[in-house]
Short mmCIF file of C-alpha atoms in Angstrom, two decimals:
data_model
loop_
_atom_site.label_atom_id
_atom_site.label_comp_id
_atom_site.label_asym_id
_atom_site.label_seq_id
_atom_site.Cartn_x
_atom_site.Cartn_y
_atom_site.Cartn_z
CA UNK A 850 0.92 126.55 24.86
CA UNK A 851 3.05 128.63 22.46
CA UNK A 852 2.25 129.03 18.77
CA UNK A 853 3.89 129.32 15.78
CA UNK A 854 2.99 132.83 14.32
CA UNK A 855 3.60 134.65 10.94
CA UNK A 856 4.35 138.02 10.41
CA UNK A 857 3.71 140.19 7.73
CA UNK A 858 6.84 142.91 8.47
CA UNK A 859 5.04 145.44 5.85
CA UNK A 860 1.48 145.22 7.48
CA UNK A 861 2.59 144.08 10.73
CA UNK A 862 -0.11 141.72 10.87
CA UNK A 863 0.03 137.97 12.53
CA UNK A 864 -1.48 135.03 11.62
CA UNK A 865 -0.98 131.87 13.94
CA UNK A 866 -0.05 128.85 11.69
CA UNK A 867 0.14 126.09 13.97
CA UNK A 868 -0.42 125.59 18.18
CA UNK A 869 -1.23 122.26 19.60
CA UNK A 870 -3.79 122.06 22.56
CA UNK A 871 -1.53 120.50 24.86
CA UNK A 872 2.63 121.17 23.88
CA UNK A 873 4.88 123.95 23.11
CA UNK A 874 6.30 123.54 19.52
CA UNK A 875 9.15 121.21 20.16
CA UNK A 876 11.55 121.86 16.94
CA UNK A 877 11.10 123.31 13.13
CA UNK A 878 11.37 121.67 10.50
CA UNK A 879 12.93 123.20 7.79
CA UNK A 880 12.94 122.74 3.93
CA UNK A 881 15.98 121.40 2.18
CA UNK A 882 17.86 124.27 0.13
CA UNK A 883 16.81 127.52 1.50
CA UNK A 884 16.13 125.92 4.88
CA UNK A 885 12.89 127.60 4.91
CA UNK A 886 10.40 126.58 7.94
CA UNK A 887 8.01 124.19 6.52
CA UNK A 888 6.35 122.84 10.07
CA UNK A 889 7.11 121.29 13.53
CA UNK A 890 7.57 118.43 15.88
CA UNK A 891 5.62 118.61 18.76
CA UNK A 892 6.65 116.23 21.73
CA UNK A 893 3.23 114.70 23.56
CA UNK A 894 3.43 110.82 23.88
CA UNK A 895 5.64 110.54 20.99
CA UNK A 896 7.25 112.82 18.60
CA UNK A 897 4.35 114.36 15.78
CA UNK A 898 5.17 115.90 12.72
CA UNK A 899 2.88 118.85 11.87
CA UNK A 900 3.62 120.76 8.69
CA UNK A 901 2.14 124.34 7.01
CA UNK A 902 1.31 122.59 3.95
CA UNK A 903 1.07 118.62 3.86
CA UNK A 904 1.20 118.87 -0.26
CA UNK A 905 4.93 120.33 0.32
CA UNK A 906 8.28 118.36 -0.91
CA UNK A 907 9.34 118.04 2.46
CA UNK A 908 5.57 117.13 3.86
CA UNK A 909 5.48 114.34 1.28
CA UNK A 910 9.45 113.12 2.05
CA UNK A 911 8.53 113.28 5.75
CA UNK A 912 5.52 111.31 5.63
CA UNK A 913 7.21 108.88 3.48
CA UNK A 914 9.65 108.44 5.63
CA UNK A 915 8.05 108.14 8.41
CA UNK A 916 5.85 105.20 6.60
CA UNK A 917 8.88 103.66 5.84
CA UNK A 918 10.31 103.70 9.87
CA UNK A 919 6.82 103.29 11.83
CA UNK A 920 7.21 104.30 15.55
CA UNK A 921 10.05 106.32 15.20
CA UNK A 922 10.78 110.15 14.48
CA UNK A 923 12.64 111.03 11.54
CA UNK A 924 14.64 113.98 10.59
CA UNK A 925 16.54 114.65 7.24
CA UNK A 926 19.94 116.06 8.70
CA UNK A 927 21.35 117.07 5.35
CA UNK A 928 21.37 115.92 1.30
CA UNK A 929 23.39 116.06 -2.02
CA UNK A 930 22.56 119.36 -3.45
CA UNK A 931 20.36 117.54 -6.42
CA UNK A 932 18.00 116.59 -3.58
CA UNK A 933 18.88 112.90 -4.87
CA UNK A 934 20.28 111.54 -1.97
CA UNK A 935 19.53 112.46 2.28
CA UNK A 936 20.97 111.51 5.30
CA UNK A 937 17.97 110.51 7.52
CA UNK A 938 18.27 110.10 10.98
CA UNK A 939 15.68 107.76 13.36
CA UNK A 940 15.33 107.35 17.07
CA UNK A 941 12.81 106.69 19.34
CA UNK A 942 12.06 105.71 23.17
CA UNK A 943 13.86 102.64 22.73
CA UNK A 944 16.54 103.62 19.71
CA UNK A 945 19.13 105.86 20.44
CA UNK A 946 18.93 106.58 16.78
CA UNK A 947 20.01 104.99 13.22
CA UNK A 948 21.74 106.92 10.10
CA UNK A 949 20.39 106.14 6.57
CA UNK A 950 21.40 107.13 3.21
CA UNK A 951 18.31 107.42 1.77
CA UNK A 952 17.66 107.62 -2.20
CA UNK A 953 14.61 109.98 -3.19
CA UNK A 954 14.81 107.98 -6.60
CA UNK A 955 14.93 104.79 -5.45
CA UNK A 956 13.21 104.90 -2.30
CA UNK A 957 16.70 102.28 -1.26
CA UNK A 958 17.77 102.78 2.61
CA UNK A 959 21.12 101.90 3.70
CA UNK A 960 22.10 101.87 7.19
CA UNK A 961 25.22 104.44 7.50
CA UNK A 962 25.48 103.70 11.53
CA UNK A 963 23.78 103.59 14.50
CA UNK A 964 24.03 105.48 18.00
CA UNK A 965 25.37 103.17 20.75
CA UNK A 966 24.84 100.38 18.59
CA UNK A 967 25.43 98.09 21.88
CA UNK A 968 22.24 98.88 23.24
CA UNK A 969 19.29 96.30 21.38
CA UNK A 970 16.53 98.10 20.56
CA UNK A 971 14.31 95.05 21.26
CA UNK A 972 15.56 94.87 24.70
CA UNK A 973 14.49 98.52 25.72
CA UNK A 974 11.22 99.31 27.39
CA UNK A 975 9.07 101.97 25.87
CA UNK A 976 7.76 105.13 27.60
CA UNK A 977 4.17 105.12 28.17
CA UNK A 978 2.53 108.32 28.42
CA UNK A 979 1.15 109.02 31.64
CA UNK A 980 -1.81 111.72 32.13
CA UNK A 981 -3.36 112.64 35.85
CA UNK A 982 -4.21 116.00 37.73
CA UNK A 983 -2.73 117.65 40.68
CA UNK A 984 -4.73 118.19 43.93
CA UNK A 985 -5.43 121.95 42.42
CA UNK A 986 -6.22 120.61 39.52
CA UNK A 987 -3.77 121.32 37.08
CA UNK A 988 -2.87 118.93 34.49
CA UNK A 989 0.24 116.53 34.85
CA UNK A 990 1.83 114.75 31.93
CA UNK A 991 5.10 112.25 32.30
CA UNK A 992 6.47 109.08 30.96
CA UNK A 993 6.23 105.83 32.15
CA UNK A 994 8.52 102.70 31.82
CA UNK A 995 8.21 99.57 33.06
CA UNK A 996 10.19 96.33 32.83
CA UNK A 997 9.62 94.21 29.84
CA UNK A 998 6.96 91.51 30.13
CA UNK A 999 6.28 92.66 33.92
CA UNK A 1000 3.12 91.93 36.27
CA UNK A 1001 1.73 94.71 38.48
CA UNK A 1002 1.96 96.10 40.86
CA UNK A 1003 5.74 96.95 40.55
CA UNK A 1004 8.53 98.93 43.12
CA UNK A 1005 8.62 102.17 41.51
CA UNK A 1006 11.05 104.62 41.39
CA UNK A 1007 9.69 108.27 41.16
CA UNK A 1008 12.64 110.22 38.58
CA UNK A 1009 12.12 114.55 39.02
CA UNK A 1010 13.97 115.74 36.36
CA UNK A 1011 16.69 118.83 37.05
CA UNK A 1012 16.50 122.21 36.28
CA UNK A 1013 14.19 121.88 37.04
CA UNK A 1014 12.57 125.58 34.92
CA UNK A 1015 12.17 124.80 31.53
CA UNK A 1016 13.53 121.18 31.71
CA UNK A 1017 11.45 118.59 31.02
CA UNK A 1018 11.52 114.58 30.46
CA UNK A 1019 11.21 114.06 26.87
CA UNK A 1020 10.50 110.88 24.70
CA UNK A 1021 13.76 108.99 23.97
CA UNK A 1022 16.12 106.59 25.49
CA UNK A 1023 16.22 107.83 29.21
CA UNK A 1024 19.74 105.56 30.31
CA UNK A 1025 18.56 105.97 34.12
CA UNK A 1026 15.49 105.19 33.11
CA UNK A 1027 15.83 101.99 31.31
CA UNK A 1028 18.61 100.78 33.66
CA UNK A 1029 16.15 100.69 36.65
CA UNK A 1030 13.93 99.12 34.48
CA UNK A 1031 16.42 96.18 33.83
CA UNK A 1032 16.61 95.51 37.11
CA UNK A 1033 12.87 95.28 37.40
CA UNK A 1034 11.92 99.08 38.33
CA UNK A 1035 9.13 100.69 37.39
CA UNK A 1036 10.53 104.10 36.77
CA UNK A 1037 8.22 107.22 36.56
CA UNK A 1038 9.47 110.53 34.76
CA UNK A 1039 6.95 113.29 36.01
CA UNK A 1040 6.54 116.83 33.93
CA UNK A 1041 6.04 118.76 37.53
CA UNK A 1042 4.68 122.28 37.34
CA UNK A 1043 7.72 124.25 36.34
CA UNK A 1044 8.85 121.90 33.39
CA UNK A 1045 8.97 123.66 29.76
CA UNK A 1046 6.85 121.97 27.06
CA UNK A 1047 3.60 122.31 28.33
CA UNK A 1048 3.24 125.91 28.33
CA UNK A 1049 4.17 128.99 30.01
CA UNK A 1050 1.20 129.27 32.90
CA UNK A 1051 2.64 125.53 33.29
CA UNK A 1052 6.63 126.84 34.07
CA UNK A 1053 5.37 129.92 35.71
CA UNK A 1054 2.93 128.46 37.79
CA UNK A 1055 6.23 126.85 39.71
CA UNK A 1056 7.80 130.62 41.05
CA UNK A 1057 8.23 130.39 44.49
CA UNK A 1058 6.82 126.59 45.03
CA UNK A 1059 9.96 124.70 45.63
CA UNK A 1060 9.18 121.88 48.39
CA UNK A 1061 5.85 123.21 47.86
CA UNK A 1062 3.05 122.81 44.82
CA UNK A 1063 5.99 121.38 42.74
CA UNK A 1064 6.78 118.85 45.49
CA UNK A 1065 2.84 118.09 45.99
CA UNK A 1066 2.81 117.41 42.14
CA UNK A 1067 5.12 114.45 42.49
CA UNK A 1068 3.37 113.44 45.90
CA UNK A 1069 0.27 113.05 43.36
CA UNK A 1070 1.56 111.63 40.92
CA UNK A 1071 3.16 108.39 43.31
CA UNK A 1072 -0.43 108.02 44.44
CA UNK A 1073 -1.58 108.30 40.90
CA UNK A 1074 0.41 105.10 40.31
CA UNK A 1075 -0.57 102.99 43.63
CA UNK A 1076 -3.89 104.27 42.44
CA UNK A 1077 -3.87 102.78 39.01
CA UNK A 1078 -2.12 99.46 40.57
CA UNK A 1079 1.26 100.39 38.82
CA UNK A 1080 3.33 100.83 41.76
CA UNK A 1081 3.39 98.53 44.94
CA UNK A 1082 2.68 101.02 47.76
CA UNK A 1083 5.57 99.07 50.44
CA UNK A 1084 8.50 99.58 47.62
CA UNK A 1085 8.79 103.15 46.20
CA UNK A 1086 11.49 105.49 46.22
CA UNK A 1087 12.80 108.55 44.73
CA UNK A 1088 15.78 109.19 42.65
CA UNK A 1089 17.70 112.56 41.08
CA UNK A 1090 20.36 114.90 40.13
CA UNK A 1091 20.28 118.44 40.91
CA UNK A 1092 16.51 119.87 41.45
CA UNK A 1093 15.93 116.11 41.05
CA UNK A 1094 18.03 115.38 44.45
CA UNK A 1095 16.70 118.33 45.98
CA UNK A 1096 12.68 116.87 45.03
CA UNK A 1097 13.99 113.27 46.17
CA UNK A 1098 15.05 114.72 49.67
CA UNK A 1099 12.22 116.72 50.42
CA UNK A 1100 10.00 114.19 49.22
CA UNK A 1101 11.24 111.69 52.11
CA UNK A 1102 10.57 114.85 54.28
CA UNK A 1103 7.39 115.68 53.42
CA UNK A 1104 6.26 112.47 52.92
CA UNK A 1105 7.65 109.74 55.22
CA UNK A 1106 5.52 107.34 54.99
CA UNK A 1107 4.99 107.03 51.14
CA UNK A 1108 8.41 106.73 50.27
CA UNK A 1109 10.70 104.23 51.59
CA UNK A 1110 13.91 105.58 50.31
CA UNK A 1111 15.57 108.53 48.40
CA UNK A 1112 18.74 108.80 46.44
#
């Protein structure tokens, strides 16, 4: 996956400060005040906070924060210019996110307002992650969500993302996602070869491979879940927009029998 590298511009000389195993860096963080890069999310399960120095003001605000709201990511979006008082926002796989003004001082959080406030957070089914390997071998990551309180095996609905070169199914309220779920759907988000995030041998290693490795990647990962019990093999179908419709239709094509419908 990509790194995060410094450069000396006198000496030209690099130094990589931070590269998970696994995912691309997913955003920087930046200090408050000269907006300085202080670390990065990365995006693999849920959203992790690594920073250049944990002993940093912002490390220490972060991590406090993030004790404060466990389970969901937290970003300071912008503060009084004595550093007194931040807007933080939250979100997660089942919050579309929360405002707080948030007093360094006083540690006091006070809800500003919330995103789509209509939606109930305690209503909304999480994404599991979801590891397996193609037939060549190559790693496959998604997101799985299942109805609340649910038995398995489940009818599943297999999601391809569009793009589909770059794109990729992230963790956060997926509306698709958790309206199929409502209506008792397991729904399965898969990161095909092709999707960004996981690398660039991952993206590249999609040129030329429409209806072909990419399509064999979702074939896998269906089986993955009648495999694992998840999905009841009679009831599964496949649902998109864009590269998504085009996966969905030449899934049904390519696989007949697997799939009983696509959309």
């Amino acid at each position: 996956p990509d790194a995060i590298v410094a450069l000396d511009t006198l000496t030209g000389d690099r130094k990589q400060v931070l590269r998970d195993a696994v995912v691309d860096p997913y955003r920087i963080i930046r200090a408050a005040g000269d907006r300085s890069p202080v670390g990065s999310y990365f995006m693999h399960d849920k959203l992790r906070m690594v920073f250049f120095d944990e002993k940093s003001e912002t490390a220490r605000l972060y991590r406090k924060l993030e004790r404060a709201f466990p389970g969901h990511a937290v970003s300071v979006t912008s503060g009084t210019r004595d550093g007194k008082l931040k807007i933080v926002r939250i979100w997660s796989d089942t919050s579309p996110g929360d405002f707080y003004l948030f007093d360094t001082a006083t540690n006091a959080a006070d809800l500003i307002f919330s995103r789509r406030s209509w939606l109930d957070p305690a209503t909304l089914a999480p994404s599991e992650l979801v590891s397996m390997k193609a037939r060549d071998g190559l790693p496959l990551h998604g997101y799985l969500t299942r109805p609340i309180g649910s038995q398995v095996p489940l009818p599943l609905v297999v999601m391809p993302h569009g793009g589909p070169i770059g794109i990729f199914d992230r963790w956060e309220v997926d509306d698709e996602a958790q309206m199929l779920a409502r209506a008792g759907y397991a729904v399965l988000r898969l990161n095909f070869r092709g999707s960004g995030n996981y690398g660039r041998a991952h993206m590249h290693a999609a040129a030329r491979e429409w209806g072909r490795t990419m399509q064999d990647d979702l074939t896998d990962a269906t089986r993955w879940a009648i495999e694992q019990k998840i999905a009841d093999p009679m009831r599964i179908c496949l649902y998109g927009a864009s590269y998504g419709a085009y996966a969905s239709l030449m899934g049904v094509a390519k696989e007949p029998d697997l799939y009983r419908c696509a959309a």
